[in-house]
Amino acid sequence: MSTEIKINRVAQSRIDSVDFDNLPFGSVYSDHMLVCTYKNGKWETPVISPFEPISLSPAAKIFHYGQSIFEGMKAYKDTEGNTLLFRPTDNCARLNKSAERLVIPQIPEAVFMDGLQALLKIDEAWIPTNVGSSLYIRPFMFASGNGFHASPADEYKLIICTAPSGAYFAGKVKVLIETKYARAANGGVGFAKAGGNYAAQFYPTQLAIEKGYNQVIWTDDNTHEYIEEAGAMNIFIRINDTLITSPTNDRILDGITRKSIIEIAKDKNIKVEVRKVSVTEVITAAENGDLKEMFGAGTAAVISPIAGFGYQDKDYDLPELEQPFASTLKTAITDIQTNKTADPYGWRVVVK
Ligand code: PLP
Ligand code: COI
């Protein structure tokens, strides 16, 4: 490890108060966090310290102009006690892609990776070992510099916190195909993991939840004719034996789970098409029985089968298959992530 990191440990761990058999998603936090401050044109030495509130001026630009981005990753333990990450440098690259779009300074990959690994070493006892649970990692960067002038801040922070977590969705997932609101537009920030993208989803998602759905499936902002992605995951649609997912673009997050699933599926001889898929095609397939499966793919959601969807006041149920692609692919990806199988792709990274 080449990065200098200051470490200030907790006097007393909180881990004994955590019920690892009943973990909600993302709401119990490990003992430590990593904070790295960008000031006077450079990143300072990262500090690992107890997880605690941070102090910011009410004039900090994050509050006024939403200059904020984040990532979502997971750490796993294998049966030998190794701590494992999945394609972590891809998260760092995407964080920097988001940073560029939001005029936040680039974080050097060595600082990100060394800081993350040091944090995971210190809090490794927080990594759950029960099936379906993992340590969710939330790196984020935001404007901590002050000013009401609507322009980029002069100070930023990278913070990495971790949360031992269970499943993102409790139970079956029902989605609503959106016909009015849009998550992102051409030339906008949809491809970035900008906090504001999620805030903008809350209202339409709340309306969908009131109607009994869990998430919105976003359609293109221009015509609402094409399926894009869901609130926190990319979408795969199986028509007969072909798995289809929309190509990524300006408006869609380039999901790491999505691209991994595409590779794994192809290697399992599942026919995959990366192409635009229209709502009409999905409805027609649902009506004539060709629509076999839909599932979401994302770090938090892993692979979440969709039990049914709503479109224009009508509900469509998906069939329950004996051996759905979603199960095959979920097992394949989680086995790689947790070292239950070989990793021919070189995606797994052992924390040293
Ligand atoms: N799409 C959105 C909007 C997301 O928030 C996420 C989650 O990160 C994804 C897709 C899936 O991306 P990944 O697989 O990299 O977690
Ligand atoms: C993730 O899957 O890691 C995400 O960032 C989605 C988030 C909105 C929970």
XYZ file of C-alpha atoms and ligand atoms in Angstrom:
377
model
C 0.000 0.000 0.000
C 1.535 3.288 -1.060
C -0.971 5.798 0.337
C -0.310 7.301 3.773
C -3.453 6.946 5.903
C -4.012 8.346 9.402
C -5.873 5.961 11.688
C -7.836 6.856 14.797
C -9.642 3.775 16.132
C -12.809 3.604 18.230
C -12.249 3.101 21.947
C -15.044 0.523 22.065
C -16.570 -1.350 19.109
C -20.379 -1.297 18.718
C -20.422 -4.662 16.958
C -21.881 -6.606 19.899
C -25.100 -4.575 19.632
C -25.722 -5.730 16.032
C -28.100 -8.593 15.197
C -26.387 -10.102 12.163
C -29.336 -12.464 11.605
C -31.752 -9.584 11.039
C -29.925 -7.008 9.023
C -31.907 -4.322 7.243
C -30.326 -2.782 4.138
C -27.949 0.109 4.755
C -29.051 1.310 8.156
C -26.526 -0.133 10.613
C -23.063 1.373 10.243
C -19.679 -0.142 11.001
C -17.312 1.370 13.578
C -15.148 3.409 11.217
C -15.299 5.658 8.182
C -12.672 7.066 5.864
C -12.588 10.787 5.151
C -10.346 12.447 2.602
C -10.521 16.204 2.088
C -9.697 18.106 -1.098
C -8.402 21.566 -0.240
C -6.099 24.123 -1.856
C -6.123 22.137 -5.076
C -5.077 18.778 -3.635
C -6.310 15.720 -1.746
C -5.037 15.639 1.842
C -3.972 12.512 3.751
C -7.042 10.250 4.215
C -8.148 9.694 7.790
C -9.903 6.613 9.169
C -11.804 7.570 12.294
C -14.893 6.494 14.264
C -18.181 6.689 12.311
C -19.757 9.880 13.596
C -21.557 13.032 12.422
C -19.502 15.457 10.374
C -19.586 19.226 10.682
C -20.332 21.430 7.666
C -21.140 25.111 7.249
C -24.760 25.868 6.295
C -23.161 27.597 3.303
C -21.564 24.346 2.042
C -22.454 24.033 -1.632
C -23.702 20.471 -1.283
C -26.799 21.868 0.449
C -27.560 24.452 -2.215
C -26.483 23.051 -5.533
C -26.418 19.304 -4.934
C -22.839 18.754 -6.064
C -22.744 15.196 -4.798
C -22.027 11.751 -6.207
C -21.785 8.257 -4.764
C -20.967 4.634 -5.456
C -22.355 1.337 -4.182
C -20.112 -1.684 -3.642
C -20.043 -4.780 -1.454
C -17.435 -6.733 0.512
C -17.822 -10.452 1.142
C -16.029 -13.047 3.307
C -15.127 -16.455 1.928
C -14.973 -19.607 4.056
C -11.240 -19.084 4.610
C -11.860 -15.651 6.082
C -10.580 -13.622 3.116
C -12.234 -10.270 2.502
C -13.320 -9.980 -1.135
C -14.332 -7.119 -3.385
C -15.974 -7.335 -6.810
C -14.536 -5.233 -9.657
C -13.708 -2.375 -7.239
C -11.604 -0.385 -9.700
C -14.689 -0.185 -11.951
C -16.488 1.619 -9.131
C -13.553 3.991 -8.767
C -13.570 4.658 -12.517
C -17.331 5.320 -12.469
C -16.965 7.603 -9.436
C -14.454 9.634 -11.410
C -16.738 9.656 -14.459
C -19.536 11.009 -12.260
C -17.046 13.458 -10.691
C -16.082 14.861 -14.074
C -19.729 15.523 -14.954
C -20.395 17.247 -11.600
C -17.076 19.188 -11.643
C -15.789 17.370 -8.570
C -12.019 16.650 -8.534
C -10.810 13.224 -9.629
C -9.824 10.873 -6.828
C -6.617 8.952 -7.626
C -7.357 5.234 -7.894
C -4.521 4.408 -5.432
C -6.043 6.658 -2.748
C -9.494 5.147 -3.280
C -8.299 1.538 -3.302
C -5.742 1.860 -0.489
C -8.191 3.806 1.671
C -10.977 1.300 1.041
C -8.758 -1.685 1.769
C -7.423 -0.129 5.000
C -10.998 0.601 6.126
C -12.110 -2.948 5.360
C -9.128 -4.392 7.259
C -10.084 -2.410 10.360
C -13.786 -3.259 10.179
C -13.509 -6.770 8.706
C -15.452 -8.265 11.641
C -18.465 -6.306 10.328
C -18.632 -8.311 7.099
C -21.641 -10.635 7.456
C -21.162 -14.266 6.550
C -24.812 -15.369 6.334
C -26.037 -16.164 2.833
C -27.636 -13.129 1.218
C -25.913 -10.613 3.491
C -22.763 -8.615 2.813
C -21.020 -5.433 3.833
C -22.486 -2.669 1.700
C -19.897 0.006 0.963
C -20.946 3.563 0.259
C -18.194 5.840 -1.091
C -19.389 9.379 -1.799
C -17.919 12.740 -2.767
C -19.513 16.113 -2.235
C -18.905 19.848 -2.193
C -17.927 20.788 1.360
C -16.668 24.237 0.329
C -18.868 27.249 1.015
C -20.649 29.896 -1.000
C -24.013 30.875 -2.418
C -22.469 31.617 -5.803
C -23.821 28.986 -8.171
C -20.478 27.555 -9.218
C -18.340 24.560 -8.232
C -16.980 24.546 -4.665
C -13.311 24.881 -3.768
C -13.373 22.076 -1.176
C -14.648 18.509 -1.368
C -14.745 15.394 0.730
C -14.564 11.742 -0.183
C -16.132 9.649 2.575
C -16.409 5.878 2.639
C -18.821 4.300 5.130
C -19.877 0.685 5.366
C -23.079 -1.012 6.491
C -23.587 -4.735 7.120
C -26.731 -5.371 5.089
C -29.347 -7.919 4.175
C -31.476 -7.935 1.036
C -32.463 -4.621 -0.584
C -35.990 -5.777 -1.358
C -38.100 -7.654 1.127
C -40.328 -9.993 -0.858
C -41.580 -9.872 -4.427
C -40.792 -6.905 -6.631
C -43.569 -5.239 -8.590
C -42.679 -2.395 -10.907
C -44.595 0.334 -12.699
C -43.617 1.295 -16.237
C -43.507 5.091 -16.222
C -45.547 7.016 -18.773
C -45.227 10.601 -17.540
C -42.131 11.393 -15.467
C -38.525 10.960 -16.588
C -35.431 10.101 -14.579
C -32.924 11.517 -17.015
C -32.613 13.321 -20.315
C -30.145 13.360 -23.178
C -27.156 15.487 -22.301
C -28.049 15.315 -18.612
C -26.555 13.427 -15.686
C -28.446 10.109 -15.847
C -25.269 8.126 -16.499
C -23.659 9.580 -13.360
C -24.376 8.397 -9.843
C -25.387 11.901 -8.834
C -27.419 12.183 -5.644
C -29.898 14.441 -7.431
C -30.869 11.659 -9.843
C -32.231 9.729 -6.889
C -33.951 12.708 -5.266
C -35.712 13.334 -8.590
C -37.001 9.760 -8.590
C -38.574 9.949 -5.152
C -41.799 11.687 -6.135
C -42.796 9.434 -9.076
C -41.632 6.416 -7.043
C -43.802 7.522 -4.127
C -46.791 7.674 -6.462
C -45.941 4.158 -7.684
C -45.589 2.856 -4.111
C -49.015 4.306 -3.270
C -50.385 2.184 -6.113
C -48.701 -0.963 -4.715
C -45.473 -1.093 -6.748
C -41.905 -1.122 -5.381
C -40.032 0.731 -8.110
C -40.549 2.626 -11.316
C -39.192 1.333 -14.595
C -38.038 4.435 -16.389
C -38.761 4.869 -20.045
C -37.007 7.290 -22.393
C -37.862 10.879 -21.579
C -38.702 11.785 -25.151
C -41.303 9.196 -26.157
C -41.779 6.951 -23.065
C -41.782 4.108 -25.588
C -38.547 2.374 -24.614
C -37.584 0.618 -21.382
C -34.500 2.160 -19.772
C -33.729 1.107 -16.185
C -35.249 0.986 -12.714
C -34.652 3.275 -9.756
C -31.696 1.347 -8.391
C -30.989 -1.337 -10.973
C -30.630 -2.116 -14.659
C -33.368 -4.189 -16.256
C -33.209 -7.504 -18.114
C -36.190 -8.880 -20.034
C -36.438 -12.472 -21.174
C -38.601 -13.025 -24.245
C -38.741 -16.746 -24.955
C -35.085 -17.755 -24.511
C -33.480 -14.421 -25.317
C -32.328 -12.051 -22.623
C -32.619 -8.413 -23.645
C -31.248 -5.316 -21.957
C -31.160 -1.759 -23.108
C -27.820 -0.342 -24.256
C -26.417 2.232 -21.840
C -26.419 5.849 -22.917
C -26.422 9.378 -21.487
C -29.484 8.571 -19.433
C -28.708 5.118 -18.066
C -26.234 4.032 -15.401
C -23.568 1.708 -16.774
C -24.136 -0.949 -14.109
C -21.284 -3.215 -13.087
C -23.735 -6.024 -12.293
C -25.373 -5.520 -15.702
C -22.140 -5.840 -17.666
C -21.050 -8.840 -15.562
C -24.392 -10.578 -16.136
C -24.122 -10.002 -19.886
C -20.728 -11.759 -19.909
C -21.775 -14.607 -17.628
C -24.989 -15.214 -19.587
C -23.120 -15.364 -22.904
C -20.661 -17.859 -21.389
C -23.623 -19.965 -20.289
C -24.866 -19.963 -23.887
C -27.824 -17.774 -23.040
C -28.660 -15.607 -26.026
C -28.216 -11.977 -24.997
C -29.306 -8.972 -27.023
C -28.202 -5.497 -26.000
C -30.738 -3.389 -27.844
C -33.591 -1.025 -27.360
C -36.705 -2.777 -26.131
C -40.031 -1.061 -26.484
C -42.878 -1.156 -24.013
C -45.095 -2.387 -26.878
C -42.779 -5.356 -27.435
C -42.929 -6.248 -23.738
C -46.723 -5.889 -23.529
C -47.212 -7.958 -26.697
C -44.887 -10.643 -25.319
C -46.745 -10.597 -21.990
C -50.054 -11.011 -23.766
C -49.009 -13.853 -26.044
C -47.014 -15.734 -23.383
C -43.545 -15.047 -24.804
C -42.537 -12.895 -21.849
C -40.871 -15.336 -19.477
C -38.937 -13.201 -17.021
C -37.944 -9.716 -16.027
C -35.322 -8.950 -13.413
C -33.327 -6.066 -12.062
C -29.553 -6.179 -11.646
C -27.519 -3.990 -9.336
C -25.069 -4.085 -6.459
C -27.675 -3.495 -3.764
C -30.434 -5.469 -5.486
C -28.077 -8.241 -6.799
C -30.529 -9.991 -9.171
C -34.104 -9.200 -8.174
C -36.784 -11.115 -10.078
C -39.792 -9.011 -11.026
C -43.061 -10.707 -10.168
C -45.232 -8.362 -12.182
C -45.497 -4.928 -13.716
C -48.096 -2.280 -14.230
C -48.599 -0.209 -17.356
C -51.363 2.303 -17.984
C -53.646 1.039 -15.210
C -53.252 -2.594 -16.192
C -51.248 -5.217 -14.291
C -49.277 -8.018 -15.899
C -47.988 -11.033 -13.956
C -44.817 -12.832 -14.866
C -44.929 -16.650 -14.854
C -43.155 -18.590 -12.089
C -40.552 -20.711 -13.831
C -38.835 -23.759 -12.419
C -35.350 -22.757 -13.493
C -35.399 -19.051 -14.315
C -32.360 -17.343 -15.840
C -32.492 -15.002 -12.842
C -31.658 -17.853 -10.427
C -28.933 -19.338 -12.637
C -27.307 -15.941 -13.096
C -27.686 -14.889 -9.468
C -25.996 -18.092 -8.291
C -23.239 -17.651 -10.860
C -22.432 -14.058 -9.911
C -22.715 -14.490 -6.133
C -20.566 -17.642 -6.278
C -17.846 -15.604 -7.979
C -18.267 -12.750 -5.496
C -18.002 -15.029 -2.454
C -15.279 -17.336 -3.816
C -17.490 -20.422 -4.041
C -16.330 -20.918 -7.591
C -13.440 -20.043 -9.870
C -13.369 -16.527 -11.271
C -12.330 -16.886 -14.910
C -12.939 -13.158 -15.453
C -10.498 -11.829 -12.852
C -13.239 -9.768 -11.163
C -12.659 -10.812 -7.556
C -10.120 -8.819 -5.524
C -8.776 -10.104 -2.208
C -8.218 -7.368 0.368
C -4.579 -7.574 1.478
N -29.068 1.826 -12.179
C -29.160 2.668 -11.139
C -29.976 3.902 -11.288
C -28.474 2.383 -9.945
O -28.558 3.211 -8.897
C -27.722 1.207 -9.856
C -26.983 0.886 -8.631
O -25.839 1.149 -8.475
C -27.649 0.363 -10.977
C -28.344 0.704 -12.119
C -26.818 -0.872 -10.975
O -25.433 -0.568 -11.011
P -24.363 -1.520 -10.361
O -24.609 -2.867 -10.892
O -23.058 -0.968 -10.783
O -24.560 -1.449 -8.886
C -26.346 0.188 -5.483
O -26.882 -0.776 -6.011
O -25.262 0.087 -4.902
C -26.936 1.500 -5.520
O -26.195 2.444 -5.449
C -28.378 1.667 -5.541
C -28.783 2.515 -4.380
C -29.766 3.514 -4.794
C -29.186 1.703 -3.199
